[in-house]
């Protein structure tokens, strides 16, 4: 079987592939908001139907949350599993979007054509690069290149509560020779990347409670403890002056970077000024003795993702709030233990509470960091295949984001995960006006055709 | 003219007076929210019509914001002005109300009958105590007791932006021998009070800006400055460990309490444990060397009234917010200068900003503290009249709230203000389930009849 006809087919079918993606993007499958539960079902149904059109034995599989989509097709050669997620992030603040986030379109921009809409890059567009590569392969060759399992979840943006139980219950069905994941980015405009290091994620929500009701700040101000002040002290105390995180024992399990990896990363000539300048910033804000790439790839973080308390509407209300809330997350590296950190964080918060305040915690997911074993020859085959498609050779890189699925494949199924993706830094994922370059989509499909070819040549 | 028939008339007319108040409470005149502008007009119209029914020459007077209501009636004896406000606080969090805040009713409670609804105590119910006293007086005597000017504003809960310009433009029309204000509380269940000391109020809103858009905390976390962290540090730094406010020069103009006033206050046997216990608190949170009454009456405060940043909805969103917001207010005493404090606060905030953040400020009103001259014999006449109505003798007290109108009467019109009100600590003003005791309303009307009688006897 020759690769070229498949690549040609991908080129000629791009308009239809784009139309299919736009159709999927129109489904507002926001997993974290219960109001969109029906839309998550619709997105899963759409994927089942699309896989079935490729001859895949695909079904929607119920979970206590949003459904999984699992599909199998038989074949010779290695058994590959492909993972993606069909759920998307919420869209607020909606007023910062230039158009309805769920009315996607292809737009001409000064930097080329883009597919604009929520989920275009994270992860529907990326997920479809693999599906479209399979479609072209089948159109040319009549079958898919090997035995493939498709595995799509709908809770990735809301902590994946059903994922681990589902993987454990269906371990045999989901075990493959290698797992392919398309939810990451390019290293540069022309440099594809295979991610070999992923940060873990720990999410906590806390509510500080003071008085039994909101109070009048004239009548009670001064004499009464204000939970918003307490919350501010707690958050302010999470970092010291030099950017280190102060939660007790937080740095246990944080490794120093191996010299050869540090050298490779230094060779990537990461331009932190340009990276920050793109979003209106200028000064690296993490641990001051670290490089920019270390801050985002190999160092842990503590971030405030949301705070709210008291009156937040127009005008002014002299209220002394009864409660103050925060959503706080930690990115973890090395062998940091998310459960130990959760306990230590909670103990820190408790230690900061004055007599008249209490706290309630809500856990929002906990996953460890992952490190891939790139000694498996499949990694080097894929790297060469990617290098054939793109102007620059592919690089092994780290990733600041958390894709806990990679760790689950290893821990639960014993499978290594290969993370290849075509996102760009300016895709605005999780932000208003998310987009996916049409070029990422097109060359992403072509890249998967090449990787499938390389992995199945034997 | 004898007082007793007026008091009897008040007693017999109470059901109708209550009905009239419920009618006024049904108008959702929330001044701070532009959505309720029409309702503020409706409330003003209602008051104009009600005053006209008493033979008062009343009109609605436009301002750049919500209208004033001004009414005059001629007569012999002293010229009194009565001030109240017809606007009310917002009602959120709406889910904590036991019923629609604008569908008021009289309820039986273990502590007696109450009028439940937004504005019942602050200030529609209090305002109507004076109007109803006038109505009874007129019904019995055919005229009001003396020359009276009625002056109602609709912006008291939103910083009174139109008040000072309006008073200056209409200074001659609004000048009287003494101003009566009904927007304060009883000292105890049975102890009426005349407030002689009021805190000033300074409101500030700030927006800390970081990146040009919300960022993905995986891709940008660690390397990028988070405005929510910056805001937390700013708020945490506003108080030191012993409860003192750290804004530079903040305590300039804060007087020590005169020994005779401190002695009088100590004689009131204020039970701070009971006061705080009522709202689920237990430990005075202000400057640790001060008594509870000092904290709420004679010491300045800095309070956080609202904070918001990032994702605040259900679930979790790993966003690194582009902006963080706070509404912060200061209660001022003595001769503290609100404008100087605003400048010093802003300079403090600027000094806390890291390189990658900017700040925008929005001013929300600024008023100095007031101290009344109780040497005017009208004060002692009123105190005796109040003592006749209630079981315990009336007291001269301080007030933690800010009623800038009292200062404006003195500064702009040269008139002393006498603050008499019948609110209770548990009225839940500015909070869900606001109420006004039917007893406060009834004996409040009777109290004003007695005060009118005392002030006009000559």
Short mmCIF file of N, CA and C in Angstrom, two decimals, chain A residues 32 89-90 92-93 157 199 201 203-204 210-226 228-229 232-233 235-236 239 241 275-276 279-286 292 295-296 301 303-319 321 327-329 331 355-356 364 400-401 425 428-431, chain B residues 32 89-90 92-93 157 199 201 203-204 210-226 228-229 232-233 235-236 239 241 275-276 279-286 292 295-296 301 303-319 321 327-329 331 355-356 364 400-401 425 428-431:
data_model
loop_
_atom_site.label_atom_id
_atom_site.label_comp_id
_atom_site.label_asym_id
_atom_site.label_seq_id
_atom_site.Cartn_x
_atom_site.Cartn_y
_atom_site.Cartn_z
N UNK A 32 -18.79 20.67 31.74
CA UNK A 32 -18.79 21.07 33.16
C UNK A 32 -20.12 21.64 33.60
N UNK A 89 -14.69 23.42 26.66
CA UNK A 89 -14.71 24.36 27.78
C UNK A 89 -15.95 25.25 27.73
N UNK A 90 -16.34 25.81 28.89
CA UNK A 90 -17.39 26.85 28.86
C UNK A 90 -16.93 28.02 27.98
N UNK A 92 -17.82 31.50 28.61
CA UNK A 92 -17.78 32.85 29.17
C UNK A 92 -16.35 33.34 29.31
N UNK A 93 -16.05 34.64 29.24
CA UNK A 93 -17.03 35.72 29.06
C UNK A 93 -17.49 35.83 27.59
N UNK A 157 -12.79 18.12 30.05
CA UNK A 157 -12.71 19.51 30.54
C UNK A 157 -13.37 19.67 31.91
N UNK A 199 2.32 17.65 32.81
CA UNK A 199 2.07 17.99 34.21
C UNK A 199 0.74 17.38 34.69
N UNK A 201 -2.58 17.49 37.47
CA UNK A 201 -3.49 18.59 37.84
C UNK A 201 -4.28 18.22 39.08
N UNK A 203 -7.36 20.01 41.42
CA UNK A 203 -8.30 21.14 41.51
C UNK A 203 -9.00 21.15 42.86
N UNK A 204 -9.08 22.33 43.46
CA UNK A 204 -9.76 22.49 44.74
C UNK A 204 -10.68 23.71 44.70
N UNK A 210 -18.27 33.12 57.08
CA UNK A 210 -18.17 33.97 58.27
C UNK A 210 -19.53 34.07 58.94
N UNK A 211 -20.14 35.24 58.87
CA UNK A 211 -21.44 35.44 59.50
C UNK A 211 -22.49 34.56 58.85
N UNK A 212 -23.63 34.43 59.53
CA UNK A 212 -24.69 33.55 59.04
C UNK A 212 -25.45 34.17 57.87
N UNK A 213 -25.16 35.42 57.54
CA UNK A 213 -25.82 36.09 56.41
C UNK A 213 -24.96 37.27 56.00
N UNK A 214 -25.23 37.82 54.81
CA UNK A 214 -24.57 39.05 54.42
C UNK A 214 -24.96 40.16 55.41
N UNK A 215 -23.98 41.00 55.78
CA UNK A 215 -24.22 42.04 56.78
C UNK A 215 -24.07 43.42 56.16
N UNK A 216 -24.62 44.41 56.84
CA UNK A 216 -24.45 45.81 56.45
C UNK A 216 -23.08 46.26 56.95
N UNK A 217 -22.26 46.76 56.03
CA UNK A 217 -20.89 47.07 56.43
C UNK A 217 -20.82 48.30 57.33
N UNK A 218 -21.91 49.07 57.42
CA UNK A 218 -21.91 50.19 58.36
C UNK A 218 -22.18 49.69 59.76
N UNK A 219 -23.20 48.86 59.88
CA UNK A 219 -23.59 48.38 61.20
C UNK A 219 -22.58 47.38 61.75
N UNK A 220 -22.01 46.53 60.86
CA UNK A 220 -21.15 45.45 61.32
C UNK A 220 -19.67 45.61 60.92
N UNK A 221 -19.38 46.60 60.07
CA UNK A 221 -18.02 46.75 59.58
C UNK A 221 -17.06 47.10 60.71
N UNK A 222 -15.90 46.43 60.73
CA UNK A 222 -14.92 46.71 61.77
C UNK A 222 -14.98 45.63 62.84
N UNK A 223 -16.16 45.42 63.38
CA UNK A 223 -16.27 44.46 64.49
C UNK A 223 -16.38 43.02 63.98
N UNK A 224 -16.77 42.83 62.69
CA UNK A 224 -17.05 41.49 62.19
C UNK A 224 -15.98 41.01 61.21
N UNK A 225 -15.64 39.74 61.28
CA UNK A 225 -14.66 39.16 60.37
C UNK A 225 -15.26 39.06 58.97
N UNK A 226 -14.47 39.47 57.98
CA UNK A 226 -14.93 39.48 56.59
C UNK A 226 -14.27 38.32 55.84
N UNK A 228 -13.99 37.60 52.78
CA UNK A 228 -13.24 37.98 51.59
C UNK A 228 -11.81 38.38 51.96
N UNK A 229 -11.68 39.02 53.13
CA UNK A 229 -10.32 39.36 53.61
C UNK A 229 -9.56 38.09 53.95
N UNK A 232 -8.42 36.43 50.81
CA UNK A 232 -7.29 37.15 50.21
C UNK A 232 -5.99 36.79 50.92
N UNK A 233 -6.03 36.68 52.23
CA UNK A 233 -4.81 36.32 52.98
C UNK A 233 -4.36 34.91 52.62
N UNK A 235 -4.90 33.25 49.79
CA UNK A 235 -4.34 33.23 48.43
C UNK A 235 -2.99 33.95 48.39
N UNK A 236 -2.91 35.09 49.06
CA UNK A 236 -1.66 35.85 49.05
C UNK A 236 -0.53 35.03 49.66
N UNK A 239 2.14 31.91 47.65
CA UNK A 239 3.43 32.09 46.98
C UNK A 239 4.30 33.02 47.83
N UNK A 241 7.80 35.65 47.90
CA UNK A 241 8.21 36.77 47.04
C UNK A 241 8.93 36.31 45.77
N UNK A 275 6.75 34.73 23.48
CA UNK A 275 5.66 33.90 23.99
C UNK A 275 4.74 34.72 24.88
N UNK A 276 5.33 35.48 25.80
CA UNK A 276 4.53 36.31 26.71
C UNK A 276 3.97 37.53 25.99
N UNK A 279 0.50 37.61 24.41
CA UNK A 279 -0.69 37.79 25.24
C UNK A 279 -0.59 39.03 26.13
N UNK A 280 0.27 39.96 25.74
CA UNK A 280 0.32 41.23 26.44
C UNK A 280 1.12 41.23 27.73
N UNK A 281 1.98 40.22 27.92
CA UNK A 281 2.80 40.17 29.12
C UNK A 281 4.27 40.32 28.75
N UNK A 282 5.14 40.40 29.78
CA UNK A 282 6.55 40.60 29.45
C UNK A 282 7.54 39.96 30.39
N UNK A 283 7.09 39.60 31.61
CA UNK A 283 8.07 39.15 32.61
C UNK A 283 7.67 37.79 33.16
N UNK A 284 8.54 36.77 33.03
CA UNK A 284 8.22 35.46 33.58
C UNK A 284 7.91 35.58 35.08
N UNK A 285 6.77 35.02 35.48
CA UNK A 285 6.27 35.25 36.83
C UNK A 285 6.49 34.08 37.78
N UNK A 286 7.10 32.99 37.30
CA UNK A 286 7.27 31.81 38.14
C UNK A 286 8.52 31.91 39.01
N UNK A 292 12.07 29.95 31.17
CA UNK A 292 10.67 29.97 30.76
C UNK A 292 10.13 28.59 30.45
N UNK A 295 9.46 26.72 33.56
CA UNK A 295 8.25 27.20 34.25
C UNK A 295 6.99 26.56 33.69
N UNK A 296 6.94 26.36 32.38
CA UNK A 296 5.70 25.82 31.81
C UNK A 296 5.72 24.31 31.58
N UNK A 301 2.97 24.42 39.57
CA UNK A 301 2.38 25.74 39.77
C UNK A 301 1.20 25.65 40.73
N UNK A 303 -2.33 28.02 40.82
CA UNK A 303 -3.02 29.14 40.18
C UNK A 303 -4.42 29.34 40.74
N UNK A 304 -4.83 30.60 40.79
CA UNK A 304 -6.20 30.94 41.12
C UNK A 304 -6.98 30.98 39.80
N UNK A 305 -7.98 30.09 39.68
CA UNK A 305 -8.77 30.04 38.44
C UNK A 305 -10.06 30.85 38.55
N UNK A 306 -10.47 31.12 39.80
CA UNK A 306 -11.67 31.91 39.98
C UNK A 306 -11.83 32.31 41.44
N UNK A 307 -12.32 33.53 41.68
CA UNK A 307 -12.68 33.97 43.04
C UNK A 307 -13.98 34.76 42.95
N UNK A 308 -14.79 34.65 43.99
CA UNK A 308 -15.99 35.48 44.05
C UNK A 308 -16.50 35.58 45.48
N UNK A 309 -17.01 36.77 45.78
CA UNK A 309 -17.55 37.04 47.12
C UNK A 309 -18.32 38.35 47.06
N UNK A 310 -19.41 38.43 47.82
CA UNK A 310 -20.13 39.69 47.99
C UNK A 310 -20.82 40.17 46.74
N UNK A 311 -20.88 41.49 46.61
CA UNK A 311 -21.64 42.11 45.53
C UNK A 311 -20.72 42.33 44.33
N UNK A 312 -21.12 41.80 43.18
CA UNK A 312 -20.27 41.88 42.00
C UNK A 312 -21.01 42.51 40.81
N UNK A 313 -22.17 43.09 41.08
CA UNK A 313 -22.93 43.70 39.98
C UNK A 313 -22.53 45.15 39.73
N UNK A 314 -23.35 45.83 38.95
CA UNK A 314 -23.12 47.25 38.69
C UNK A 314 -23.26 48.04 39.98
N UNK A 315 -22.65 49.19 40.03
CA UNK A 315 -22.82 50.08 41.17
C UNK A 315 -22.11 49.57 42.41
N UNK A 316 -22.63 49.92 43.56
CA UNK A 316 -21.94 49.63 44.80
C UNK A 316 -22.94 49.16 45.85
N UNK A 317 -22.54 48.20 46.64
CA UNK A 317 -23.39 47.71 47.72
C UNK A 317 -22.52 47.54 48.94
N UNK A 318 -22.84 48.24 50.02
CA UNK A 318 -21.97 48.22 51.19
C UNK A 318 -22.28 46.99 52.05
N UNK A 319 -22.03 45.83 51.43
CA UNK A 319 -22.32 44.57 52.09
C UNK A 319 -21.04 43.99 52.66
N UNK A 321 -19.76 40.47 53.10
CA UNK A 321 -20.25 39.17 52.62
C UNK A 321 -20.15 38.06 53.67
N UNK A 327 -11.66 28.97 43.31
CA UNK A 327 -11.27 27.75 42.62
C UNK A 327 -9.76 27.87 42.40
N UNK A 328 -9.03 26.89 42.90
CA UNK A 328 -7.57 26.93 42.87
C UNK A 328 -7.07 25.62 42.29
N UNK A 329 -6.07 25.70 41.41
CA UNK A 329 -5.53 24.45 40.85
C UNK A 329 -4.01 24.43 40.94
N UNK A 331 -0.62 22.56 39.09
CA UNK A 331 -0.02 21.71 38.06
C UNK A 331 1.13 20.97 38.74
N UNK A 355 -10.83 32.70 64.19
CA UNK A 355 -11.82 32.05 65.05
C UNK A 355 -13.22 32.05 64.45
N UNK A 356 -13.61 33.14 63.79
CA UNK A 356 -15.00 33.28 63.36
C UNK A 356 -15.27 32.77 61.94
N UNK A 364 -11.87 18.76 42.95
CA UNK A 364 -12.14 18.80 41.51
C UNK A 364 -11.07 18.03 40.73
N UNK A 400 2.94 21.90 29.46
CA UNK A 400 2.47 22.46 30.73
C UNK A 400 1.09 21.98 31.12
N UNK A 401 0.30 21.65 30.11
CA UNK A 401 -1.07 21.21 30.38
C UNK A 401 -1.09 19.84 31.01
N UNK A 425 0.20 28.02 19.76
CA UNK A 425 0.09 28.81 21.00
C UNK A 425 -1.02 29.86 20.92
N UNK A 428 -5.97 30.09 21.34
CA UNK A 428 -6.92 30.62 22.33
C UNK A 428 -7.85 29.54 22.90
N UNK A 429 -7.28 28.36 23.12
CA UNK A 429 -8.09 27.32 23.75
C UNK A 429 -8.42 27.77 25.17
N UNK A 430 -9.58 27.43 25.67
CA UNK A 430 -10.10 27.84 26.98
C UNK A 430 -10.39 29.33 27.04
N UNK A 431 -10.26 30.05 25.95
CA UNK A 431 -10.45 31.50 25.92
C UNK A 431 -11.49 31.85 24.85
N UNK B 32 -29.16 51.31 42.39
CA UNK B 32 -27.82 51.09 41.86
C UNK B 32 -27.86 50.36 40.53
N UNK B 89 -31.74 48.74 48.47
CA UNK B 89 -30.57 47.93 48.10
C UNK B 89 -30.96 46.85 47.09
N UNK B 90 -29.98 46.34 46.31
CA UNK B 90 -30.24 45.15 45.49
C UNK B 90 -30.66 43.98 46.38
N UNK B 92 -29.89 40.49 45.66
CA UNK B 92 -29.14 39.24 45.59
C UNK B 92 -28.38 38.98 46.89
N UNK B 93 -28.12 37.76 47.31
CA UNK B 93 -28.51 36.52 46.62
C UNK B 93 -30.01 36.20 46.83
N UNK B 157 -28.78 54.62 48.28
CA UNK B 157 -28.09 53.32 48.28
C UNK B 157 -27.07 53.21 47.15
N UNK B 199 -20.45 57.80 60.75
CA UNK B 199 -19.22 57.58 59.98
C UNK B 199 -19.41 58.03 58.53
N UNK B 201 -18.17 57.67 54.38
CA UNK B 201 -18.02 56.49 53.51
C UNK B 201 -17.26 56.86 52.24
N UNK B 203 -16.04 54.85 48.67
CA UNK B 203 -16.14 53.61 47.90
C UNK B 203 -15.19 53.62 46.72
N UNK B 204 -14.51 52.50 46.51
CA UNK B 204 -13.59 52.37 45.39
C UNK B 204 -13.80 51.03 44.70
N UNK B 210 -4.08 41.85 33.68
CA UNK B 210 -2.83 41.16 33.37
C UNK B 210 -2.74 40.92 31.87
N UNK B 211 -2.85 39.65 31.46
CA UNK B 211 -2.75 39.30 30.04
C UNK B 211 -3.90 39.93 29.27
N UNK B 212 -3.76 39.95 27.94
CA UNK B 212 -4.75 40.59 27.09
C UNK B 212 -6.01 39.75 26.96
N UNK B 213 -5.97 38.53 27.47
CA UNK B 213 -7.15 37.66 27.41
C UNK B 213 -7.00 36.59 28.49
N UNK B 214 -8.11 35.89 28.77
CA UNK B 214 -8.01 34.74 29.67
C UNK B 214 -7.09 33.70 29.04
N UNK B 215 -6.25 33.07 29.87
CA UNK B 215 -5.26 32.12 29.35
C UNK B 215 -5.54 30.72 29.89
N UNK B 216 -4.99 29.72 29.21
CA UNK B 216 -5.04 28.33 29.66
C UNK B 216 -3.99 28.17 30.75
N UNK B 217 -4.42 27.72 31.93
CA UNK B 217 -3.46 27.67 33.04
C UNK B 217 -2.42 26.58 32.86
N UNK B 218 -2.65 25.65 31.92
CA UNK B 218 -1.62 24.65 31.64
C UNK B 218 -0.53 25.25 30.78
N UNK B 219 -0.96 25.91 29.73
CA UNK B 219 0.00 26.45 28.78
C UNK B 219 0.74 27.66 29.35
N UNK B 220 0.03 28.48 30.14
CA UNK B 220 0.61 29.73 30.62
C UNK B 220 0.85 29.78 32.13
N UNK B 221 0.35 28.76 32.85
CA UNK B 221 0.46 28.80 34.30
C UNK B 221 1.92 28.71 34.75
N UNK B 222 2.27 29.55 35.72
CA UNK B 222 3.64 29.56 36.21
C UNK B 222 4.42 30.71 35.62
N UNK B 223 4.42 30.79 34.29
CA UNK B 223 5.22 31.84 33.64
C UNK B 223 4.48 33.17 33.59
N UNK B 224 3.14 33.14 33.75
CA UNK B 224 2.36 34.37 33.55
C UNK B 224 1.81 34.90 34.86
N UNK B 225 1.82 36.22 35.01
CA UNK B 225 1.29 36.85 36.22
C UNK B 225 -0.23 36.70 36.24
N UNK B 226 -0.75 36.31 37.40
CA UNK B 226 -2.18 36.09 37.57
C UNK B 226 -2.78 37.26 38.36
N UNK B 228 -5.56 37.69 39.78
CA UNK B 228 -6.28 37.32 41.00
C UNK B 228 -5.32 37.19 42.17
N UNK B 229 -4.10 36.70 41.89
CA UNK B 229 -3.08 36.64 42.95
C UNK B 229 -2.68 38.04 43.38
N UNK B 232 -5.34 39.54 45.53
CA UNK B 232 -5.32 38.94 46.88
C UNK B 232 -4.22 39.58 47.73
N UNK B 233 -3.05 39.81 47.13
CA UNK B 233 -1.96 40.44 47.90
C UNK B 233 -2.33 41.86 48.31
N UNK B 235 -5.38 43.10 48.81
CA UNK B 235 -6.40 43.08 49.87
C UNK B 235 -5.79 42.60 51.18
N UNK B 236 -4.97 41.54 51.09
CA UNK B 236 -4.36 41.00 52.31
C UNK B 236 -3.51 42.05 53.00
N UNK B 239 -4.78 45.33 55.93
CA UNK B 239 -4.85 45.30 57.40
C UNK B 239 -3.59 44.62 57.94
N UNK B 241 -1.75 42.60 61.37
CA UNK B 241 -2.18 41.49 62.21
C UNK B 241 -3.12 41.93 63.34
N UNK B 275 -24.40 40.79 70.33
CA UNK B 275 -24.50 41.49 69.05
C UNK B 275 -23.92 40.62 67.94
N UNK B 276 -22.74 40.06 68.17
CA UNK B 276 -22.10 39.22 67.15
C UNK B 276 -22.77 37.85 67.07
N UNK B 279 -25.54 37.04 64.60
CA UNK B 279 -25.23 36.76 63.19
C UNK B 279 -24.19 35.65 63.05
N UNK B 280 -24.06 34.84 64.11
CA UNK B 280 -23.20 33.67 63.99
C UNK B 280 -21.72 33.94 64.19
N UNK B 281 -21.36 35.09 64.76
CA UNK B 281 -19.95 35.41 65.00
C UNK B 281 -19.70 35.48 66.51
N UNK B 282 -18.41 35.63 66.88
CA UNK B 282 -18.13 35.63 68.30
C UNK B 282 -16.99 36.52 68.76
N UNK B 283 -16.11 36.92 67.82
CA UNK B 283 -14.90 37.62 68.25
C UNK B 283 -14.77 38.96 67.51
N UNK B 284 -14.72 40.06 68.25
CA UNK B 284 -14.56 41.36 67.59
C UNK B 284 -13.31 41.36 66.71
N UNK B 285 -13.48 41.77 65.45
CA UNK B 285 -12.41 41.61 64.47
C UNK B 285 -11.66 42.90 64.15
N UNK B 286 -12.04 44.00 64.80
CA UNK B 286 -11.38 45.28 64.48
C UNK B 286 -10.10 45.47 65.26
N UNK B 292 -16.11 47.11 71.50
CA UNK B 292 -17.04 46.83 70.40
C UNK B 292 -17.75 48.07 69.90
N UNK B 295 -15.50 50.13 67.83
CA UNK B 295 -15.27 49.55 66.50
C UNK B 295 -16.39 49.92 65.53
N UNK B 296 -17.63 49.97 66.01
CA UNK B 296 -18.72 50.24 65.05
C UNK B 296 -19.16 51.69 65.02
N UNK B 301 -12.97 51.99 59.24
CA UNK B 301 -12.82 50.60 58.76
C UNK B 301 -12.42 50.59 57.29
N UNK B 303 -13.33 47.72 54.30
CA UNK B 303 -14.01 46.45 54.05
C UNK B 303 -14.01 46.08 52.57
N UNK B 304 -13.95 44.78 52.32
CA UNK B 304 -14.13 44.27 50.96
C UNK B 304 -15.62 43.97 50.80
N UNK B 305 -16.27 44.65 49.88
CA UNK B 305 -17.70 44.45 49.65
C UNK B 305 -17.97 43.47 48.51
N UNK B 306 -16.96 43.27 47.66
CA UNK B 306 -17.14 42.32 46.57
C UNK B 306 -15.82 42.05 45.87
N UNK B 307 -15.60 40.80 45.45
CA UNK B 307 -14.44 40.45 44.61
C UNK B 307 -14.91 39.46 43.56
N UNK B 308 -14.31 39.54 42.38
CA UNK B 308 -14.59 38.54 41.36
C UNK B 308 -13.49 38.50 40.32
N UNK B 309 -13.22 37.28 39.83
CA UNK B 309 -12.18 37.07 38.83
C UNK B 309 -12.31 35.66 38.29
N UNK B 310 -12.06 35.49 37.00
CA UNK B 310 -11.97 34.16 36.42
C UNK B 310 -13.30 33.44 36.36
N UNK B 311 -13.23 32.11 36.47
CA UNK B 311 -14.41 31.27 36.31
C UNK B 311 -15.11 31.09 37.65
N UNK B 312 -16.39 31.42 37.72
CA UNK B 312 -17.11 31.36 38.99
C UNK B 312 -18.37 30.50 38.87
N UNK B 313 -18.50 29.77 37.77
CA UNK B 313 -19.69 28.95 37.59
C UNK B 313 -19.54 27.56 38.19
N UNK B 314 -20.46 26.69 37.84
CA UNK B 314 -20.38 25.30 38.31
C UNK B 314 -19.13 24.64 37.74
N UNK B 315 -18.68 23.59 38.40
CA UNK B 315 -17.56 22.82 37.86
C UNK B 315 -16.25 23.57 37.94
N UNK B 316 -15.34 23.25 37.04
CA UNK B 316 -13.99 23.78 37.13
C UNK B 316 -13.51 24.20 35.75
N UNK B 317 -12.81 25.30 35.67
CA UNK B 317 -12.24 25.75 34.40
C UNK B 317 -10.82 26.17 34.68
N UNK B 318 -9.86 25.55 34.03
CA UNK B 318 -8.45 25.84 34.34
C UNK B 318 -8.00 27.07 33.59
N UNK B 319 -8.63 28.18 33.94
CA UNK B 319 -8.36 29.44 33.26
C UNK B 319 -7.43 30.28 34.12
N UNK B 321 -7.08 33.99 34.72
CA UNK B 321 -7.92 35.13 34.35
C UNK B 321 -7.11 36.35 33.89
N UNK B 327 -14.58 45.55 44.92
CA UNK B 327 -15.26 46.75 45.44
C UNK B 327 -14.86 46.84 46.90
N UNK B 328 -14.26 47.97 47.26
CA UNK B 328 -13.71 48.16 48.61
C UNK B 328 -14.25 49.47 49.16
N UNK B 329 -14.64 49.47 50.44
CA UNK B 329 -15.13 50.72 51.02
C UNK B 329 -14.46 50.99 52.36
N UNK B 331 -15.10 53.17 56.00
CA UNK B 331 -15.93 54.00 56.89
C UNK B 331 -15.00 54.98 57.57
N UNK B 355 5.24 44.19 37.45
CA UNK B 355 5.51 44.78 36.13
C UNK B 355 4.42 44.48 35.11
N UNK B 356 3.84 43.29 35.13
CA UNK B 356 2.92 42.88 34.07
C UNK B 356 1.46 43.19 34.36
N UNK B 364 -16.63 55.52 43.83
CA UNK B 364 -18.03 55.28 44.18
C UNK B 364 -18.45 56.11 45.38
N UNK B 400 -22.53 53.40 63.14
CA UNK B 400 -21.48 52.93 62.25
C UNK B 400 -21.76 53.21 60.80
N UNK B 401 -23.04 53.29 60.46
CA UNK B 401 -23.42 53.53 59.07
C UNK B 401 -23.07 54.94 58.64
N UNK B 425 -31.46 45.89 65.26
CA UNK B 425 -30.25 45.24 64.74
C UNK B 425 -30.57 44.03 63.88
N UNK B 428 -32.09 43.03 59.25
CA UNK B 428 -31.49 42.45 58.03
C UNK B 428 -31.51 43.43 56.85
N UNK B 429 -31.27 44.71 57.16
CA UNK B 429 -31.17 45.66 56.05
C UNK B 429 -29.94 45.30 55.22
N UNK B 430 -30.00 45.51 53.93
CA UNK B 430 -28.94 45.17 52.96
C UNK B 430 -28.78 43.65 52.83
N UNK B 431 -29.59 42.86 53.48
CA UNK B 431 -29.46 41.40 53.46
C UNK B 431 -30.77 40.78 52.99
#
